[in-house]
Amino acid sequence: MKFPDKLFRRSVEYCQVDSHNEKVLLQHIACAAFEIPVSSEYDEKYFGPSLERAILSLKNKGHLVPDPEVSASKIWNYVGPEDKPSAAVSIRAIDDNRYKVIDKSSNEVLEEIEESKAFFQVYEGAVYMHQGCTYLIKSLLLSEKIAFCQKADLKYYTKTRDYTDIHVVGGDLAYLPPMTTEFASRRTSAQVNACTVTTNWFGFYRIWRTSNQIFDRVDLSLPSYSYNSQAAWIRVPQSIKVAVQKNNLAFRAGLHAASHALLNVVPLYMMCNTSDLGTDCANPHEIRDIPERLLLYDQHSGGIGLSLQIQRLFRELLIAAMELVSTCSCLHSAGCPNCVQVLTCSEYNEVLDKKAAMIILDGVIEAENSQFSSRESSGNPSFD
C-alpha cells in the first residue's frame, strides 16, 4: 500500500443526489402516490419545482388521476398498471427500457439488459456469457426488444466496433446545489453543462480465445442510441498540446490516458464507481480529432448529480490524478490498471500514453494556478 493515510485518515467521500432527474422523479412520485395521495399544492417542498410537470406527465400516461372529492385537481391518486409500482422500479438502473435475453431451447429469460448497454452485449452473432455458460445470439428483435440465444461451444469471443460522441450542449443546469463556503474556496475553471451522449455500433470482431487474435470482421446495422446527461469538463490549452508534440508523444493518447487517471481517482472523493462515469475514449480505428478537453460525464440518463460534484472538486481531482500517474512504477507506455487503464474503457484501453498524460495533467494544473493567481493579483478574485 503506497498511501495508507489516504485510506484510513481521509474524510468520508462526498455524496451527491440529484432529485430532479426526470426518470427518477416520475418513478418516485408514482410510488409515493400509491402509499398516500400526492398534493400538487403542498408536496412541492418534498419533490421540488418539477412536481407539477411530473404529475402532468404521469397523468398523461394514465398513472395518476385527480381525487374527485377535491376541487381544482390538487390531490392525485395512483391508478397505474402496476399493483405495486415500487416492484417495477429497478434499484440498480434508471433506464426502464430493457432488452430481454431469452434461451431459445427453454424459452427462459436469462437476463434483462438496459437499452443503453444492450448492443454492447447482444446482436446477431454475438458471443454472450451468462453464469459461466457460453451462448450465441441467433436473432435480435428490435421492435420487441428481445434477443434469442442458444448454448454454444465456441473457441472465440466477440467485441463490438463502435464509437461514442459526447456533445456538450452548453447552458447552465436548471438545478445547482447551493455553493458552500468549503466549495467556494476550490478554485477551478471547470464547467458543468448538459450534454448528449450518442453511441453508434457499426460492426464486431471475432477473436480467438487462445491468442486474442482477430480472425473476422463483421458489419452490423444497428440504430444509434442517445441520451441526455450532465458533464463536467475543463479545457486543455493549446500550449499543452504543443508541449506534448514537441516530446514526440501522441496528444490524443495522452488526453485519453489523463481522462482515465481522473476516472480512477474520483471514487476516492465521491460515493460512486468508475462505471457510473464516462469520458472521451479515443478509438484506435478512426482518425477524427477529439475535443481538447478533460471531461467526465454521468453514464445515467438525465444525470444523477455526479458531474455537479466533480466540477467543484476538479482541481483536487487533477492533483490526485497527477500524483497517481507520476508515482506509479509501471514502465509500459500505455500504463497499467493502477494508473491510466480502467476496466470500463469502451475502447479496451487502447490509444493510451502515460508520459503524455503527465504532461497534460501537469500543464492543466499549472494553467489553473496561473489563471487564478493573476485574478487575485489584479484585484478580481471572483471565480464565477
Short mmCIF file of C-alpha atoms in Angstrom, two decimals:
data_model
loop_
_atom_site.label_atom_id
_atom_site.label_comp_id
_atom_site.label_asym_id
_atom_site.label_seq_id
_atom_site.Cartn_x
_atom_site.Cartn_y
_atom_site.Cartn_z
CA MET A 1 0.00 0.00 0.00
CA LYS A 2 1.52 3.33 -1.09
CA PHE A 3 -0.62 5.87 0.77
CA PRO A 4 -2.18 4.30 3.90
CA ASP A 5 -3.04 7.71 5.38
CA LYS A 6 -5.28 8.47 2.43
CA LEU A 7 -7.21 5.29 3.08
CA PHE A 8 -7.51 5.42 6.86
CA ARG A 9 -7.39 9.12 7.74
CA ARG A 10 -9.08 10.97 4.91
CA SER A 11 -12.59 12.36 5.33
CA VAL A 12 -15.65 10.47 4.13
CA GLU A 13 -16.38 10.73 0.40
CA TYR A 14 -18.94 13.29 -0.78
CA CYS A 15 -22.42 12.07 -1.62
CA GLN A 16 -24.40 13.77 -4.40
CA VAL A 17 -28.05 13.04 -5.10
CA ASP A 18 -29.93 14.65 -7.97
CA SER A 19 -33.59 14.53 -7.03
CA HIS A 20 -34.51 16.36 -10.23
CA ASN A 21 -33.62 13.53 -12.61
CA GLU A 22 -36.86 13.21 -14.56
CA LYS A 23 -36.96 9.42 -14.76
CA VAL A 24 -36.17 9.03 -11.07
CA LEU A 25 -38.69 11.71 -10.08
CA LEU A 26 -41.54 10.14 -12.08
CA GLN A 27 -40.96 6.73 -10.50
CA HIS A 28 -40.61 8.31 -7.07
CA ILE A 29 -43.90 10.23 -7.32
CA ALA A 30 -45.79 7.18 -8.62
CA CYS A 31 -44.59 5.12 -5.65
CA ALA A 32 -45.39 7.94 -3.22
CA ALA A 33 -48.91 8.41 -4.63
CA PHE A 34 -49.55 4.68 -4.21
CA GLU A 35 -48.85 5.00 -0.48
CA ILE A 36 -50.66 8.31 0.08
CA PRO A 37 -52.23 10.76 -2.41
CA VAL A 38 -49.85 13.45 -3.64
CA SER A 39 -50.75 17.11 -3.26
CA SER A 40 -49.56 19.44 -6.01
CA GLU A 41 -50.14 22.33 -3.62
CA TYR A 42 -48.28 21.16 -0.51
CA ASP A 43 -45.79 18.50 -1.65
CA GLU A 44 -43.53 20.71 -3.75
CA LYS A 45 -41.26 21.11 -0.73
CA TYR A 46 -40.56 17.36 -0.92
CA PHE A 47 -40.37 16.85 -4.69
CA GLY A 48 -39.12 20.25 -5.89
CA PRO A 49 -40.40 22.71 -8.50
CA SER A 50 -40.73 19.96 -11.13
CA LEU A 51 -43.67 18.40 -9.28
CA GLU A 52 -46.43 19.94 -11.42
CA ARG A 53 -44.76 18.87 -14.67
CA ALA A 54 -44.13 15.38 -13.33
CA ILE A 55 -47.75 14.99 -12.22
CA LEU A 56 -48.96 16.06 -15.67
CA SER A 57 -46.63 13.53 -17.31
CA LEU A 58 -47.90 10.72 -15.06
CA LYS A 59 -51.49 11.80 -15.71
CA ASN A 60 -50.93 11.59 -19.48
CA LYS A 61 -49.51 8.08 -19.03
CA GLY A 62 -52.61 7.05 -17.08
CA HIS A 63 -50.75 6.56 -13.81
CA LEU A 64 -52.33 9.40 -11.80
CA VAL A 65 -55.88 10.76 -11.62
CA PRO A 66 -57.24 13.71 -9.63
CA ASP A 67 -59.22 12.95 -6.50
CA PRO A 68 -62.90 13.51 -7.44
CA GLU A 69 -63.71 14.70 -3.94
CA VAL A 70 -61.21 17.57 -4.08
CA SER A 71 -61.80 20.58 -6.30
CA ALA A 72 -59.21 22.10 -8.66
CA SER A 73 -57.32 18.79 -9.02
CA LYS A 74 -54.96 19.44 -6.11
CA ILE A 75 -54.85 15.82 -4.87
CA TRP A 76 -53.68 12.96 -7.10
CA ASN A 77 -54.18 9.20 -6.67
CA TYR A 78 -52.20 6.37 -8.23
CA VAL A 79 -54.17 4.23 -10.73
CA GLY A 80 -51.29 2.87 -12.82
CA PRO A 81 -50.95 -0.59 -14.34
CA GLU A 82 -48.79 -2.00 -11.53
CA ASP A 83 -50.46 -3.37 -8.40
CA LYS A 84 -47.43 -2.11 -6.51
CA PRO A 85 -45.37 0.42 -8.54
CA SER A 86 -42.25 0.01 -6.39
CA ALA A 87 -41.97 -3.61 -7.60
CA ALA A 88 -41.39 -2.34 -11.14
CA VAL A 89 -38.62 0.07 -10.14
CA SER A 90 -35.06 -1.21 -10.53
CA ILE A 91 -32.77 -0.39 -7.62
CA ARG A 92 -29.72 -0.73 -9.89
CA ALA A 93 -30.72 1.20 -13.01
CA ILE A 94 -32.66 4.30 -14.00
CA ASP A 95 -33.49 3.20 -17.54
CA ASP A 96 -36.86 1.43 -17.67
CA ASN A 97 -36.35 0.28 -21.28
CA ARG A 98 -34.64 -3.11 -21.32
CA TYR A 99 -33.81 -5.91 -23.73
CA LYS A 100 -34.70 -9.46 -22.71
CA VAL A 101 -32.23 -12.24 -23.43
CA ILE A 102 -34.15 -15.50 -23.97
CA ASP A 103 -32.78 -19.04 -24.28
CA LYS A 104 -34.44 -20.50 -27.41
CA SER A 105 -34.35 -24.06 -26.12
CA SER A 106 -36.17 -23.40 -22.83
CA ASN A 107 -37.81 -20.03 -23.53
CA GLU A 108 -36.29 -18.88 -20.24
CA VAL A 109 -35.45 -15.21 -19.73
CA LEU A 110 -31.77 -15.23 -18.79
CA GLU A 111 -31.31 -11.52 -18.21
CA GLU A 112 -32.74 -8.08 -18.86
CA ILE A 113 -30.22 -5.50 -20.08
CA GLU A 114 -30.63 -1.72 -20.02
CA GLU A 115 -31.23 -0.33 -23.50
CA SER A 116 -28.16 1.91 -23.21
CA LYS A 117 -25.91 -1.15 -22.68
CA ALA A 118 -27.76 -3.78 -24.72
CA PHE A 119 -25.92 -3.51 -28.06
CA PHE A 120 -22.55 -3.93 -26.37
CA GLN A 121 -23.65 -7.46 -25.41
CA VAL A 122 -26.43 -8.67 -27.71
CA TYR A 123 -26.55 -8.53 -31.51
CA GLU A 124 -26.79 -11.21 -34.18
CA GLY A 125 -23.60 -13.26 -33.97
CA ALA A 126 -22.57 -12.05 -30.52
CA VAL A 127 -20.99 -14.45 -28.05
CA TYR A 128 -22.93 -13.91 -24.84
CA MET A 129 -21.83 -15.12 -21.40
CA HIS A 130 -24.31 -15.92 -18.63
CA GLN A 131 -23.44 -17.57 -15.31
CA GLY A 132 -20.34 -19.20 -16.76
CA CYS A 133 -22.12 -20.59 -19.84
CA THR A 134 -21.46 -19.51 -23.42
CA TYR A 135 -24.35 -18.60 -25.70
CA LEU A 136 -24.57 -17.44 -29.30
CA ILE A 137 -27.09 -14.70 -30.09
CA LYS A 138 -29.13 -16.05 -33.00
CA SER A 139 -31.55 -13.18 -33.58
CA LEU A 140 -32.39 -9.72 -32.29
CA LEU A 141 -35.92 -8.32 -32.49
CA LEU A 142 -35.52 -4.56 -32.21
CA SER A 143 -39.23 -3.75 -32.14
CA GLU A 144 -39.88 -6.18 -29.28
CA LYS A 145 -36.52 -5.63 -27.55
CA ILE A 146 -35.80 -9.37 -27.41
CA ALA A 147 -32.57 -11.28 -28.13
CA PHE A 148 -32.78 -15.04 -28.71
CA CYS A 149 -29.75 -17.17 -27.91
CA GLN A 150 -28.67 -20.78 -27.64
CA LYS A 151 -25.83 -22.54 -25.85
CA ALA A 152 -22.72 -22.99 -27.95
CA ASP A 153 -19.21 -24.38 -27.51
CA LEU A 154 -17.10 -21.70 -29.18
CA LYS A 155 -13.36 -21.10 -29.40
CA TYR A 156 -13.73 -17.36 -29.91
CA TYR A 157 -15.35 -14.30 -28.36
CA THR A 158 -16.76 -11.15 -29.93
CA LYS A 159 -16.13 -7.44 -29.41
CA THR A 160 -18.21 -4.58 -30.80
CA ARG A 161 -16.85 -1.95 -33.16
CA ASP A 162 -18.39 1.31 -32.02
CA TYR A 163 -17.75 4.92 -31.12
CA THR A 164 -19.35 7.32 -28.66
CA ASP A 165 -19.62 11.09 -29.05
CA ILE A 166 -20.25 13.42 -26.11
CA HIS A 167 -21.70 16.73 -27.26
CA VAL A 168 -21.73 19.46 -24.63
CA VAL A 169 -24.83 21.50 -25.41
CA GLY A 170 -23.99 24.41 -23.11
CA GLY A 171 -26.19 26.44 -20.86
CA ASP A 172 -26.45 26.24 -17.11
CA LEU A 173 -28.07 23.26 -15.49
CA ALA A 174 -31.51 24.00 -14.16
CA TYR A 175 -30.81 22.93 -10.60
CA LEU A 176 -27.45 23.51 -8.94
CA PRO A 177 -26.87 22.56 -5.31
CA PRO A 178 -26.07 25.52 -3.05
CA MET A 179 -22.45 26.63 -3.02
CA THR A 180 -20.94 26.09 0.41
CA THR A 181 -18.04 28.04 1.87
CA GLU A 182 -15.94 24.89 1.61
CA PHE A 183 -16.54 24.57 -2.13
CA ALA A 184 -16.23 28.30 -2.82
CA SER A 185 -12.53 28.18 -1.95
CA ARG A 186 -11.81 25.46 -4.52
CA ARG A 187 -10.64 27.50 -7.46
CA THR A 188 -11.26 25.92 -10.84
CA SER A 189 -12.27 26.97 -14.34
CA ALA A 190 -14.04 23.64 -14.86
CA GLN A 191 -17.59 23.89 -16.13
CA VAL A 192 -20.66 21.70 -15.78
CA ASN A 193 -23.19 21.53 -18.60
CA ALA A 194 -25.92 19.41 -20.06
CA CYS A 195 -24.64 17.00 -22.70
CA THR A 196 -25.88 14.50 -25.25
CA VAL A 197 -24.20 11.09 -25.38
CA THR A 198 -24.55 9.16 -28.66
CA THR A 199 -23.19 5.67 -29.33
CA ASN A 200 -23.00 4.12 -32.81
CA TRP A 201 -22.34 0.42 -33.44
CA PHE A 202 -21.07 -0.45 -36.92
CA GLY A 203 -19.71 -3.99 -36.55
CA PHE A 204 -17.94 -6.54 -34.39
CA TYR A 205 -14.80 -8.66 -34.27
CA ARG A 206 -14.47 -12.41 -33.81
CA ILE A 207 -11.37 -13.06 -31.71
CA TRP A 208 -9.65 -16.35 -30.84
CA ARG A 209 -9.70 -17.00 -27.09
CA THR A 210 -6.27 -18.63 -27.01
CA SER A 211 -4.33 -15.92 -28.83
CA ASN A 212 -6.61 -12.85 -28.68
CA GLN A 213 -6.10 -12.52 -32.42
CA ILE A 214 -8.86 -11.04 -34.59
CA PHE A 215 -9.79 -13.50 -37.34
CA ASP A 216 -13.01 -11.99 -38.67
CA ARG A 217 -14.71 -8.61 -39.03
CA VAL A 218 -18.47 -8.41 -39.39
CA ASP A 219 -20.59 -5.37 -40.22
CA LEU A 220 -23.68 -4.50 -38.20
CA SER A 221 -26.69 -2.33 -38.88
CA LEU A 222 -27.98 -1.21 -35.51
CA PRO A 223 -29.71 2.01 -34.50
CA SER A 224 -27.62 4.53 -32.61
CA TYR A 225 -28.52 5.24 -29.01
CA SER A 226 -28.61 8.74 -27.49
CA TYR A 227 -29.44 10.08 -24.08
CA ASN A 228 -29.15 13.40 -22.27
CA SER A 229 -26.88 13.67 -19.28
CA GLN A 230 -24.53 16.06 -17.44
CA ALA A 231 -20.80 16.61 -17.93
CA ALA A 232 -18.01 18.35 -16.03
CA TRP A 233 -15.08 19.43 -18.16
CA ILE A 234 -12.06 21.68 -18.41
CA ARG A 235 -10.22 22.99 -21.46
CA VAL A 236 -6.69 21.89 -22.26
CA PRO A 237 -4.74 24.93 -23.51
CA GLN A 238 -3.19 24.75 -26.97
CA SER A 239 0.26 25.32 -25.45
CA ILE A 240 -0.01 21.96 -23.66
CA LYS A 241 -0.79 20.17 -26.92
CA VAL A 242 2.31 21.77 -28.45
CA ALA A 243 4.42 20.65 -25.47
CA VAL A 244 3.24 17.05 -25.88
CA GLN A 245 4.01 17.05 -29.60
CA LYS A 246 7.47 18.56 -29.01
CA ASN A 247 8.25 15.48 -26.92
CA ASN A 248 7.23 13.28 -29.88
CA LEU A 249 4.25 11.95 -27.94
CA ALA A 250 0.67 11.45 -29.10
CA PHE A 251 -1.63 14.15 -27.73
CA ARG A 252 -4.74 12.07 -28.45
CA ALA A 253 -3.37 9.13 -26.46
CA GLY A 254 -2.25 11.41 -23.65
CA LEU A 255 -5.66 13.03 -23.38
CA HIS A 256 -7.27 9.59 -23.22
CA ALA A 257 -4.85 8.45 -20.51
CA ALA A 258 -5.25 11.65 -18.46
CA SER A 259 -9.03 11.25 -18.57
CA HIS A 260 -8.68 7.67 -17.33
CA ALA A 261 -6.49 8.84 -14.45
CA LEU A 262 -9.22 11.28 -13.42
CA LEU A 263 -11.76 8.46 -13.57
CA ASN A 264 -9.59 6.30 -11.34
CA VAL A 265 -9.34 8.88 -8.54
CA VAL A 266 -12.98 10.04 -8.47
CA PRO A 267 -14.15 7.17 -6.17
CA LEU A 268 -11.64 8.40 -3.57
CA TYR A 269 -13.61 11.64 -3.29
CA MET A 270 -17.18 10.64 -4.11
CA MET A 271 -19.57 7.77 -3.44
CA CYS A 272 -19.57 6.23 -6.91
CA ASN A 273 -17.86 3.65 -9.12
CA THR A 274 -15.90 4.29 -12.29
CA SER A 275 -18.76 2.56 -14.14
CA ASP A 276 -21.07 5.44 -13.11
CA LEU A 277 -18.99 7.83 -15.19
CA GLY A 278 -17.65 8.01 -18.71
CA THR A 279 -15.13 10.09 -20.64
CA ASP A 280 -13.84 10.77 -24.16
CA CYS A 281 -12.22 7.49 -25.24
CA ALA A 282 -10.00 7.52 -28.32
CA ASN A 283 -10.90 4.88 -30.91
CA PRO A 284 -7.82 3.23 -32.45
CA HIS A 285 -9.57 2.73 -35.79
CA GLU A 286 -10.53 6.32 -36.52
CA ILE A 287 -8.54 9.45 -37.22
CA ARG A 288 -11.09 12.02 -36.05
CA ASP A 289 -9.75 14.62 -33.67
CA ILE A 290 -11.26 14.60 -30.21
CA PRO A 291 -12.02 17.86 -28.37
CA GLU A 292 -9.10 19.33 -26.44
CA ARG A 293 -10.64 18.86 -23.02
CA LEU A 294 -10.70 16.63 -19.96
CA LEU A 295 -14.30 15.55 -19.49
CA LEU A 296 -16.27 13.26 -17.20
CA TYR A 297 -19.98 12.64 -17.65
CA ASP A 298 -22.76 10.79 -15.82
CA GLN A 299 -23.41 7.45 -17.54
CA HIS A 300 -27.04 7.52 -16.43
CA SER A 301 -29.83 9.06 -18.45
CA GLY A 302 -30.59 12.55 -17.19
CA GLY A 303 -27.57 12.52 -14.90
CA ILE A 304 -27.55 11.71 -11.21
CA GLY A 305 -25.64 14.73 -9.97
CA LEU A 306 -22.11 13.31 -10.09
CA SER A 307 -20.89 15.91 -12.59
CA LEU A 308 -22.12 18.73 -10.37
CA GLN A 309 -19.90 17.47 -7.58
CA ILE A 310 -16.96 16.74 -9.90
CA GLN A 311 -16.94 20.31 -11.22
CA ARG A 312 -16.33 21.64 -7.73
CA LEU A 313 -13.68 19.00 -6.99
CA PHE A 314 -11.92 19.26 -10.36
CA ARG A 315 -8.81 20.96 -9.00
CA GLU A 316 -8.33 18.28 -6.35
CA LEU A 317 -9.01 15.53 -8.89
CA LEU A 318 -6.36 16.92 -11.25
CA ILE A 319 -3.76 16.97 -8.48
CA ALA A 320 -4.71 13.46 -7.33
CA ALA A 321 -4.61 12.13 -10.90
CA MET A 322 -1.16 13.63 -11.44
CA GLU A 323 0.09 12.05 -8.21
CA LEU A 324 -1.42 8.69 -9.21
CA VAL A 325 0.30 8.63 -12.60
CA SER A 326 3.65 10.09 -11.55
CA THR A 327 4.10 7.70 -8.60
CA CYS A 328 3.11 4.54 -10.48
CA SER A 329 6.18 2.37 -11.06
CA CYS A 330 4.93 0.67 -14.24
CA LEU A 331 7.19 1.10 -17.26
CA HIS A 332 4.75 0.42 -20.08
CA SER A 333 3.96 3.43 -22.26
CA ALA A 334 0.24 2.59 -22.04
CA GLY A 335 0.36 2.46 -18.24
CA CYS A 336 -1.38 -0.15 -16.13
CA PRO A 337 -4.65 -0.63 -14.18
CA ASN A 338 -3.05 1.21 -11.24
CA CYS A 339 -2.68 4.46 -13.18
CA VAL A 340 -4.24 5.14 -16.61
CA GLN A 341 -6.14 1.97 -17.50
CA VAL A 342 -9.77 1.42 -16.49
CA LEU A 343 -11.94 -1.69 -16.73
CA THR A 344 -14.85 0.29 -18.17
CA CYS A 345 -12.99 1.81 -21.15
CA SER A 346 -15.18 1.46 -24.25
CA GLU A 347 -12.03 1.15 -26.39
CA TYR A 348 -10.44 -1.57 -24.23
CA ASN A 349 -7.57 0.70 -23.06
CA GLU A 350 -6.10 1.23 -26.49
CA VAL A 351 -4.53 4.56 -27.57
CA LEU A 352 -3.02 5.46 -24.19
CA ASP A 353 0.22 7.29 -23.41
CA LYS A 354 1.27 7.65 -19.78
CA LYS A 355 4.07 10.18 -20.36
CA ALA A 356 1.81 12.41 -22.44
CA ALA A 357 -0.84 12.19 -19.72
CA MET A 358 1.63 13.53 -17.14
CA ILE A 359 2.49 16.49 -19.37
CA ILE A 360 -1.20 17.26 -19.88
CA LEU A 361 -2.19 16.95 -16.22
CA ASP A 362 0.80 18.98 -15.04
CA GLY A 363 0.11 21.62 -17.69
CA VAL A 364 -3.57 21.99 -16.83
CA ILE A 365 -2.78 22.27 -13.10
CA GLU A 366 -0.16 24.95 -13.85
CA ALA A 367 -2.59 26.81 -16.13
CA GLU A 368 -5.25 26.77 -13.40
CA ASN A 369 -2.78 28.09 -10.81
CA SER A 370 -1.62 30.82 -13.16
CA GLN A 371 -5.15 31.87 -14.07
CA PHE A 372 -6.35 32.32 -10.51
CA SER A 373 -3.11 33.85 -9.27
CA SER A 374 -3.40 36.55 -11.93
CA ARG A 375 -7.02 37.19 -10.95
CA GLU A 376 -6.03 37.67 -7.33
CA SER A 377 -3.13 39.98 -8.19
CA SER A 378 -5.43 42.10 -10.38
CA GLY A 379 -7.87 42.51 -7.51
CA ASN A 380 -10.57 40.36 -9.11
CA PRO A 381 -10.82 37.17 -7.01
CA SER A 382 -14.22 36.19 -8.39
CA PHE A 383 -14.28 32.62 -9.65
CA ASP A 384 -17.74 32.62 -11.20
#
